[in-house]
C-alpha positions as CSV (number, residue, x, y, z in Angstrom):
1,M,117.8,67.3,86.9
2,E,115.0,65.0,85.9
3,E,117.4,62.9,83.8
4,S,119.6,62.6,86.9
5,L,116.7,61.5,89.1
6,L,115.6,59.0,86.5
7,A,119.1,57.6,86.2
8,S,119.3,57.3,90.0
9,E,116.0,55.5,90.2
10,T,117.1,53.1,87.4
11,T,120.3,52.4,89.3
12,D,118.4,51.8,92.5
13,I,116.1,49.3,90.8
14,R,119.0,47.5,89.2
15,D,120.7,47.4,92.6
16,L,117.6,46.0,94.2
17,K,117.2,43.4,91.5
18,G,120.8,42.4,92.0
19,R,120.4,42.1,95.8
20,V,117.2,40.1,95.5
21,W,118.9,37.8,93.0
22,V,121.9,37.2,95.3
23,E,119.7,36.6,98.3
24,S,117.4,34.3,96.4
25,K,120.4,32.2,95.3
26,K,121.5,32.0,99.0
27,I,118.0,31.0,100.0
28,W,117.6,28.2,97.4
29,N,121.1,26.9,98.0
30,L,119.9,26.3,101.5
31,A,116.3,25.5,100.9
32,F,116.5,22.9,98.1
33,P,118.7,20.3,99.9
34,A,116.6,20.9,103.1
35,M,113.4,20.2,101.0
36,L,115.0,17.1,99.6
37,S,115.9,16.0,103.1
38,R,112.4,16.6,104.5
39,V,110.7,14.9,101.5
40,G,113.0,11.9,101.9
41,Q,112.2,11.6,105.6
42,Y,108.5,12.0,105.2
43,G,108.6,9.8,102.1
44,M,110.0,6.9,104.1
45,F,107.0,7.0,106.4
46,V,104.7,7.0,103.4
47,V,106.6,4.1,101.7
48,T,106.5,2.0,104.8
49,Q,102.8,2.7,105.1
50,V,102.2,1.5,101.6
51,F,104.1,-1.8,102.3
52,M,102.2,-2.2,105.6
53,G,99.0,-2.0,103.5
54,H,100.2,-5.0,101.5
55,I,100.9,-6.9,104.7
56,G,97.3,-6.5,106.0
57,E,94.6,-4.0,106.9
58,L,95.2,-4.5,110.7
59,E,98.9,-3.8,110.3
60,L,98.1,-0.7,108.2
61,A,95.7,0.7,110.7
62,A,98.1,0.1,113.6
63,Y,101.0,1.7,111.7
64,A,98.9,4.7,110.8
65,L,97.9,5.1,114.4
66,I,101.5,5.0,115.6
67,Q,102.7,7.4,112.9
68,T,99.9,9.9,113.6
69,I,100.2,9.9,117.4
70,T,103.4,8.6,118.9
71,V,106.0,9.1,116.1
72,R,104.6,12.6,115.3
73,F,104.9,13.5,118.9
74,A,108.5,12.3,119.2
75,Y,109.5,13.6,115.8
76,G,108.1,17.0,116.6
77,I,110.0,17.3,119.9
78,L,113.3,16.2,118.4
79,V,113.0,18.4,115.3
80,G,112.0,21.3,117.5
81,M,114.8,20.8,120.0
82,S,117.3,20.6,117.2
83,S,116.1,24.0,116.0
84,A,117.8,25.5,119.1
85,N,121.1,24.1,117.6
86,S,120.2,25.9,114.4
87,T,119.9,29.2,116.3
88,M,123.2,28.9,118.1
89,C,125.3,27.4,115.2
90,G,123.9,30.0,112.8
91,Q,124.7,32.9,114.9
92,A,128.1,31.6,115.9
93,F,129.0,31.0,112.2
94,G,127.9,34.5,111.3
95,A,130.0,35.9,114.2
96,K,133.0,33.8,112.9
97,Q,133.2,31.9,116.2
98,Y,133.6,28.7,114.1
99,H,135.0,26.5,117.0
100,M,131.8,27.0,118.9
101,L,129.7,25.1,116.4
102,G,131.3,21.8,117.3
103,I,130.7,22.4,121.0
104,Y,127.0,23.4,120.4
105,L,126.6,20.2,118.3
106,Q,128.0,18.0,121.1
107,R,125.8,19.7,123.6
108,S,122.7,19.2,121.5
109,W,123.6,15.5,121.0
110,I,123.5,15.1,124.8
111,I,120.2,16.9,125.1
112,N,118.5,15.1,122.3
113,F,119.8,11.6,123.4
114,T,118.5,12.2,126.9
115,T,115.1,13.4,125.4
116,A,114.9,10.3,123.2
117,T,115.5,8.1,126.2
118,I,112.8,9.9,128.2
119,L,110.4,9.2,125.3
120,L,111.0,5.5,125.3
121,P,108.0,4.6,127.5
122,V,105.7,5.9,124.8
123,F,107.0,3.3,122.4
124,I,107.4,0.5,125.0
125,F,103.9,0.8,126.5
126,T,102.0,1.7,123.3
127,T,99.3,-1.0,123.7
128,P,98.0,0.2,127.1
129,I,98.3,3.8,126.1
130,F,96.2,3.3,123.0
131,K,93.7,1.2,125.0
132,L,93.4,4.1,127.4
133,L,92.7,6.4,124.5
134,G,89.8,4.2,123.5
135,Q,91.3,2.4,120.5
136,E,90.1,-1.0,119.5
137,E,91.9,-3.8,121.3
138,D,93.2,-5.6,118.2
139,I,94.6,-2.4,116.7
140,A,96.2,-1.4,120.0
141,S,97.7,-4.8,120.4
142,K,99.2,-4.8,116.9
143,A,100.4,-1.2,117.4
144,G,102.3,-2.6,120.5
145,D,104.1,-5.1,118.2
146,I,105.1,-2.4,115.7
147,S,106.0,0.5,118.0
148,P,109.3,-0.9,119.5
149,W,110.7,-1.0,116.0
150,F,110.7,2.8,116.0
151,I,113.0,3.1,118.9
152,P,116.3,2.8,116.8
153,I,114.8,5.3,114.3
154,I,114.1,7.8,117.1
155,Y,117.7,7.5,118.4
156,S,119.0,8.0,114.8
157,Y,116.9,11.2,114.7
158,A,118.4,12.4,118.0
159,F,121.8,12.6,116.3
160,M,120.8,13.2,112.7
161,F,118.7,16.4,113.1
162,N,121.4,18.2,115.0
163,M,124.1,17.3,112.5
164,Q,121.9,18.6,109.7
165,Q,121.4,21.9,111.6
166,F,125.2,22.0,112.2
167,L,126.0,21.6,108.5
168,Q,123.2,23.8,107.2
169,S,124.3,26.7,109.5
170,Q,127.7,26.7,107.7
171,H,126.0,26.2,104.2
172,K,127.3,22.6,103.9
173,N,123.9,21.3,102.9
174,L,124.4,19.5,99.6
175,I,125.6,16.5,101.4
176,I,122.4,16.4,103.4
177,G,120.3,16.4,100.2
178,W,122.3,13.7,98.4
179,L,122.3,11.5,101.5
180,S,118.6,11.9,102.0
181,A,117.9,11.0,98.4
182,A,120.2,8.0,98.5
183,S,118.7,6.7,101.8
184,F,115.1,7.1,100.4
185,A,116.1,5.1,97.3
186,L,117.7,2.4,99.5
187,H,114.6,2.3,101.7
188,V,112.3,1.7,98.8
189,L,114.6,-1.1,97.5
190,L,115.0,-2.8,100.9
191,S,111.2,-2.6,101.6
192,W,110.5,-4.3,98.3
193,I,113.1,-7.0,98.9
194,F,112.2,-7.7,102.6
195,V,108.4,-7.4,102.3
196,T,107.5,-8.4,98.7
197,K,110.2,-10.9,97.9
198,L,111.2,-12.4,101.3
199,N,107.8,-12.0,102.9
200,L,109.3,-10.8,106.2
201,G,106.2,-8.8,107.1
202,I,106.4,-6.2,109.8
203,P,110.1,-6.9,110.8
204,G,111.1,-6.6,107.1
205,A,109.3,-3.2,106.6
206,M,110.7,-1.7,109.8
207,V,114.3,-3.0,109.3
208,A,114.3,-1.4,105.9
209,M,113.4,1.9,107.6
210,I,115.9,1.5,110.4
211,V,118.8,0.8,108.0
212,A,117.9,3.7,105.7
213,S,117.6,6.1,108.7
214,W,120.9,5.1,110.2
215,L,122.7,5.2,106.8
216,V,122.2,9.0,106.8
217,T,123.2,9.3,110.5
218,I,126.4,7.3,110.1
219,A,127.3,9.0,106.8
220,L,126.9,12.4,108.5
221,F,129.1,11.3,111.4
222,L,131.8,10.3,109.0
223,Y,131.5,13.5,107.1
224,I,132.0,15.6,110.2
225,F,134.6,13.4,111.9
226,C,136.8,12.7,108.9
227,G,137.9,16.3,108.1
228,W,135.3,17.9,105.9
229,C,134.5,20.5,108.7
230,P,138.0,21.5,109.8
231,N,137.1,24.9,111.1
232,T,134.0,23.9,113.0
233,W,134.8,20.4,114.3
234,K,137.8,20.3,116.7
235,G,136.9,16.9,118.3
236,L,135.1,15.8,121.4
237,T,135.4,18.1,124.4
238,L,134.0,18.4,128.0
239,A,133.3,22.1,127.1
240,A,130.0,20.9,125.8
241,L,128.9,20.4,129.4
242,A,129.5,24.1,130.3
243,D,126.6,26.4,130.8
244,F,124.2,23.6,130.1
245,F,120.9,24.9,131.6
246,P,120.4,27.9,129.1
247,A,120.9,25.4,126.2
248,V,118.3,23.0,127.7
249,K,115.9,25.9,128.2
250,L,116.2,27.0,124.6
251,S,115.9,23.4,123.3
252,L,112.8,22.8,125.4
253,S,111.0,25.9,124.1
254,S,112.0,24.9,120.6
255,G,110.6,21.4,121.0
256,V,107.3,22.7,122.4
257,M,107.0,25.2,119.5
258,I,107.4,22.6,116.7
259,C,105.4,19.9,118.5
260,L,102.4,22.3,118.9
261,E,102.6,22.9,115.2
262,L,102.7,19.3,114.2
263,W,100.0,18.2,116.7
264,Y,97.5,20.8,115.6
265,N,96.4,18.9,112.5
266,A,96.4,15.7,114.4
267,V,94.1,17.1,117.1
268,L,91.6,18.3,114.4
269,V,91.7,14.9,112.7
270,L,90.9,13.3,116.0
271,L,88.0,15.7,116.5
272,A,86.7,14.8,113.0
273,G,86.8,11.1,114.1
274,Y,84.1,11.7,116.7
275,L,81.6,13.1,114.2
276,K,78.5,10.9,113.7
277,N,77.9,9.4,110.3
278,A,80.7,11.3,108.6
279,T,82.9,8.5,107.3
280,T,83.2,10.0,103.8
281,E,83.9,13.5,105.1
282,I,86.5,12.3,107.5
283,S,88.3,10.3,104.7
284,A,88.2,13.4,102.5
285,F,89.5,15.6,105.4
286,S,92.4,13.1,106.0
287,I,93.3,13.3,102.3
288,C,93.4,17.1,102.4
289,I,95.5,17.1,105.6
290,N,97.9,14.7,103.7
291,I,98.2,17.2,100.9
292,I,98.8,20.0,103.4
293,A,101.5,17.9,105.0
294,W,103.3,17.4,101.7
295,E,103.2,21.2,101.0
296,L,104.3,21.9,104.5
297,T,107.3,19.6,104.0
298,L,108.4,21.8,101.1
299,C,107.8,25.0,103.2
300,L,110.0,23.6,106.0
301,G,112.9,23.7,103.6
302,L,112.4,27.5,103.3
303,V,112.0,27.7,107.1
304,V,115.5,26.2,107.3
305,A,116.8,28.7,104.8
306,C,115.2,31.7,106.6
307,S,116.4,30.6,110.0
308,V,120.0,30.1,108.8
309,R,120.1,33.4,106.9
310,V,118.6,35.4,109.8
311,S,120.9,33.7,112.4
312,N,124.0,34.2,110.2
313,E,123.2,37.9,109.6
314,L,122.4,38.5,113.3
315,G,125.7,36.8,114.3
316,K,127.5,39.1,111.8
317,G,125.8,42.1,113.4
318,D,124.0,43.1,110.2
319,A,120.4,43.8,111.1
320,K,119.5,45.3,107.7
321,A,120.6,42.1,105.9
322,A,118.5,40.0,108.3
323,I,115.4,42.1,107.5
324,F,116.1,41.9,103.8
325,S,116.4,38.1,103.9
326,I,113.1,37.8,105.7
327,K,111.4,40.0,103.0
328,V,112.8,38.0,100.2
329,N,112.0,34.7,101.9
330,L,108.4,35.9,102.6
331,T,107.9,37.0,99.0
332,T,109.2,33.7,97.7
333,T,106.9,31.6,99.9
334,V,103.9,33.8,99.3
335,L,104.4,33.3,95.5
336,M,104.7,29.5,96.1
337,G,101.5,29.6,98.2
338,V,99.6,31.4,95.5
339,L,100.8,28.9,92.9
340,F,99.9,25.9,95.0
341,S,96.5,27.4,95.9
342,I,95.7,27.9,92.2
343,I,96.6,24.3,91.6
344,C,94.3,23.2,94.4
345,L,91.4,25.3,93.0
346,V,91.9,24.3,89.3
347,F,92.5,20.6,89.9
348,G,90.3,20.3,93.0
349,N,87.9,17.9,91.3
350,R,90.7,15.5,90.5
351,I,93.1,15.7,93.4
352,G,91.1,13.2,95.5
353,Y,91.6,10.5,92.9
354,I,95.4,10.5,93.7
355,F,94.5,8.9,97.1
356,T,91.3,7.1,96.5
357,S,89.1,5.5,93.8
358,D,85.9,6.2,95.8
359,E,83.7,8.6,93.8
360,Q,82.0,10.0,96.9
361,V,85.2,10.7,98.8
362,A,86.8,12.3,95.7
363,A,83.7,14.5,95.3
364,T,83.9,15.6,99.0
365,V,87.6,16.5,98.5
366,S,86.5,18.6,95.6
367,S,84.0,20.4,97.8
368,L,86.7,21.2,100.3
369,S,89.1,22.5,97.7
370,V,88.5,26.2,98.6
371,L,89.4,25.5,102.3
372,L,92.4,23.5,101.1
373,A,93.6,26.3,98.9
374,I,93.3,28.8,101.8
375,S,95.3,26.5,104.2
376,V,98.0,25.9,101.6
377,F,98.4,29.7,101.1
378,L,98.5,30.4,104.8
379,N,101.2,27.8,105.4
380,S,103.6,29.7,103.0
381,S,103.7,32.9,105.0
382,Q,103.3,31.3,108.5
383,T,106.3,29.0,108.2
384,I,108.7,31.8,107.1
385,L,107.7,33.9,110.1
386,T,108.4,30.9,112.3
387,G,111.8,30.5,110.6
388,A,112.6,34.2,111.3
389,A,111.8,33.6,115.0
390,I,114.0,30.5,115.1
391,G,116.9,32.5,113.5
392,S,116.6,35.1,116.3
393,G,116.2,32.5,119.1
394,R,112.6,33.4,120.0
395,Q,111.2,29.9,120.0
396,G,109.6,30.4,123.4
397,M,107.6,33.3,122.2
398,V,106.3,31.3,119.2
399,A,105.3,28.5,121.5
400,Y,103.1,30.8,123.6
401,I,101.5,32.2,120.4
402,N,100.8,28.7,119.1
403,I,99.1,27.7,122.4
404,C,96.8,30.7,122.3
405,S,96.0,30.8,118.6
406,Y,95.8,27.1,118.0
407,Y,94.6,25.5,121.2
408,L,92.7,28.3,122.9
409,I,91.0,29.6,119.7
410,G,91.4,27.3,116.7
411,V,90.4,24.0,118.3
412,P,87.5,25.3,120.4
413,V,86.0,27.2,117.5
414,G,86.4,24.2,115.2
415,A,84.7,22.0,117.8
416,L,81.8,24.5,118.1
417,L,81.3,24.9,114.4
418,G,81.7,21.2,113.8
419,Y,79.4,19.9,116.5
420,I,77.2,22.7,117.7
421,A,76.7,24.5,114.4
422,D,76.6,21.1,112.7
423,L,79.0,22.2,110.0
424,K,80.9,18.9,110.5
425,V,84.3,18.7,108.8
426,E,84.0,22.1,107.2
427,G,83.4,23.7,110.7
428,I,86.4,21.9,112.2
429,W,88.6,23.1,109.3
430,I,87.3,26.7,109.5
431,G,88.4,26.6,113.2
432,M,91.8,25.3,112.1
433,I,92.2,28.1,109.5
434,L,91.2,30.7,112.1
435,G,93.9,29.5,114.4
436,V,96.5,29.7,111.6
437,V,95.3,33.2,110.6
438,I,95.6,34.5,114.1
439,Q,99.1,33.0,114.5
440,T,100.2,34.4,111.2
441,L,98.9,37.9,112.0
442,V,100.5,38.0,115.4
443,L,103.8,36.7,114.2
444,G,103.7,39.1,111.3
445,Y,103.0,42.1,113.6
446,I,105.8,41.1,116.0
447,T,108.2,40.6,113.1
448,W,107.3,44.0,111.7
449,K,107.6,45.8,115.0
450,T,110.8,44.0,116.0
451,D,113.9,46.2,116.6
452,W,116.4,44.0,114.7
453,N,119.3,46.0,116.0
454,E,118.2,44.9,119.5
455,Q,118.1,41.3,118.2
456,V,121.8,41.8,117.0
457,D,122.7,42.8,120.6
458,K,120.8,39.9,122.0
459,A,122.6,37.5,119.7
460,S,125.9,38.9,120.7
461,K,125.1,38.6,124.4
462,R,123.8,35.0,123.9
463,L,127.0,34.0,122.1
464,D,129.1,35.6,124.9
465,R,127.1,33.8,127.6
466,F,127.6,30.4,126.0
467,K,131.3,31.1,125.2
468,R,132.3,32.5,128.6
469,P,132.4,29.2,130.5
470,L,134.6,27.7,127.8
471,E,137.1,30.5,128.1
472,E,137.1,30.3,131.9
473,S,137.7,26.5,131.8
474,N,140.6,27.0,129.3
475,G,142.1,29.7,131.5
476,N,142.1,27.3,134.4
């Protein structure tokens, strides 16, 4: 009897290991190309910033201001709104309603193109906006010269992000990774030629970025249109206009959710900028935020993997598989978070020198290494819980949680600790961490208490609601 129980336990353990191994392969097949894509996109901004620094200090300051405020704002909205397409395409693919993916893609193009057009005034009237925010006149004026160059890039994102979600939902993501790597390499080459060799200044740096961005977008168009997605792309159709309002509602809640995430760090950096006599601490804080941004870029790849896996399984009607995928994803990212946190603690006294040669700034970064390690660890679990929410189409819920935890708790507490308690940057950062902790705990509790069978039913009803107008129009 005991031998039988032992054999049964051994079989169960082997079966669990096999399931974890299979799920992990699925996750990394999705996550790695997505990471490569995010790193390539973020890397283009960094490379352009480097070349702007070679053009002049004023140009560098103006570019950094645009990237931190206007581009981050537009990027967050477009990435967020595209996550709605991830929900719909992922669930439709899981339900084997393959023809619906192309319709959802076209619908999301219309929504994102309209959104990008609405955002145009932010890039056209950059100088008066920055002056209104209290920026120096020469920086605001130079920012106004640079900002219009971002308009073609924003329009490329309006199409690119949705196509990436469309392909990732059906596990055709290697093409995304390779194209991102190729465009990044081209961007570096063109930036070097236009800025260093031809001395074209700002136009040269921005044209390099425009060409690299549209290279990915055009290549994805060709990949989809020229027969590599025969089951999911059936051509342009007016069915994309059917039942438009629910799609817009889901896209808006998705955009708000991601934008609130991306703006959180920017608001705290802005708060740090108003501290008195804290130039060194602010510089160190900005370096730490930059490190967090790079780590978050990697985590976003796992967000994509989690959202696709959850949406696919919910579309199939397999609640247990969706739960298992969340557990494996969460374990993977927590282990990554522990690893990166240890690196931050062990090499905390040297990390600062990657970004600066100033001894005092590097020493301040070292003193903030514990807070940096905590933030890096929290990002790992928080992002996966967000990915699970995207996969189940609950972006609106996450947006409300972000508002409460980040902006009603994190920012005010950070301001109180930074200004009133005179903890300066450390106080602001503690407030930021508190906001992330609350968001993570709330999302974790909601994910734990979720009835995933109910989410399967909701996914089925959502797909039926979006599919019904198409069937009615075909019947007529």
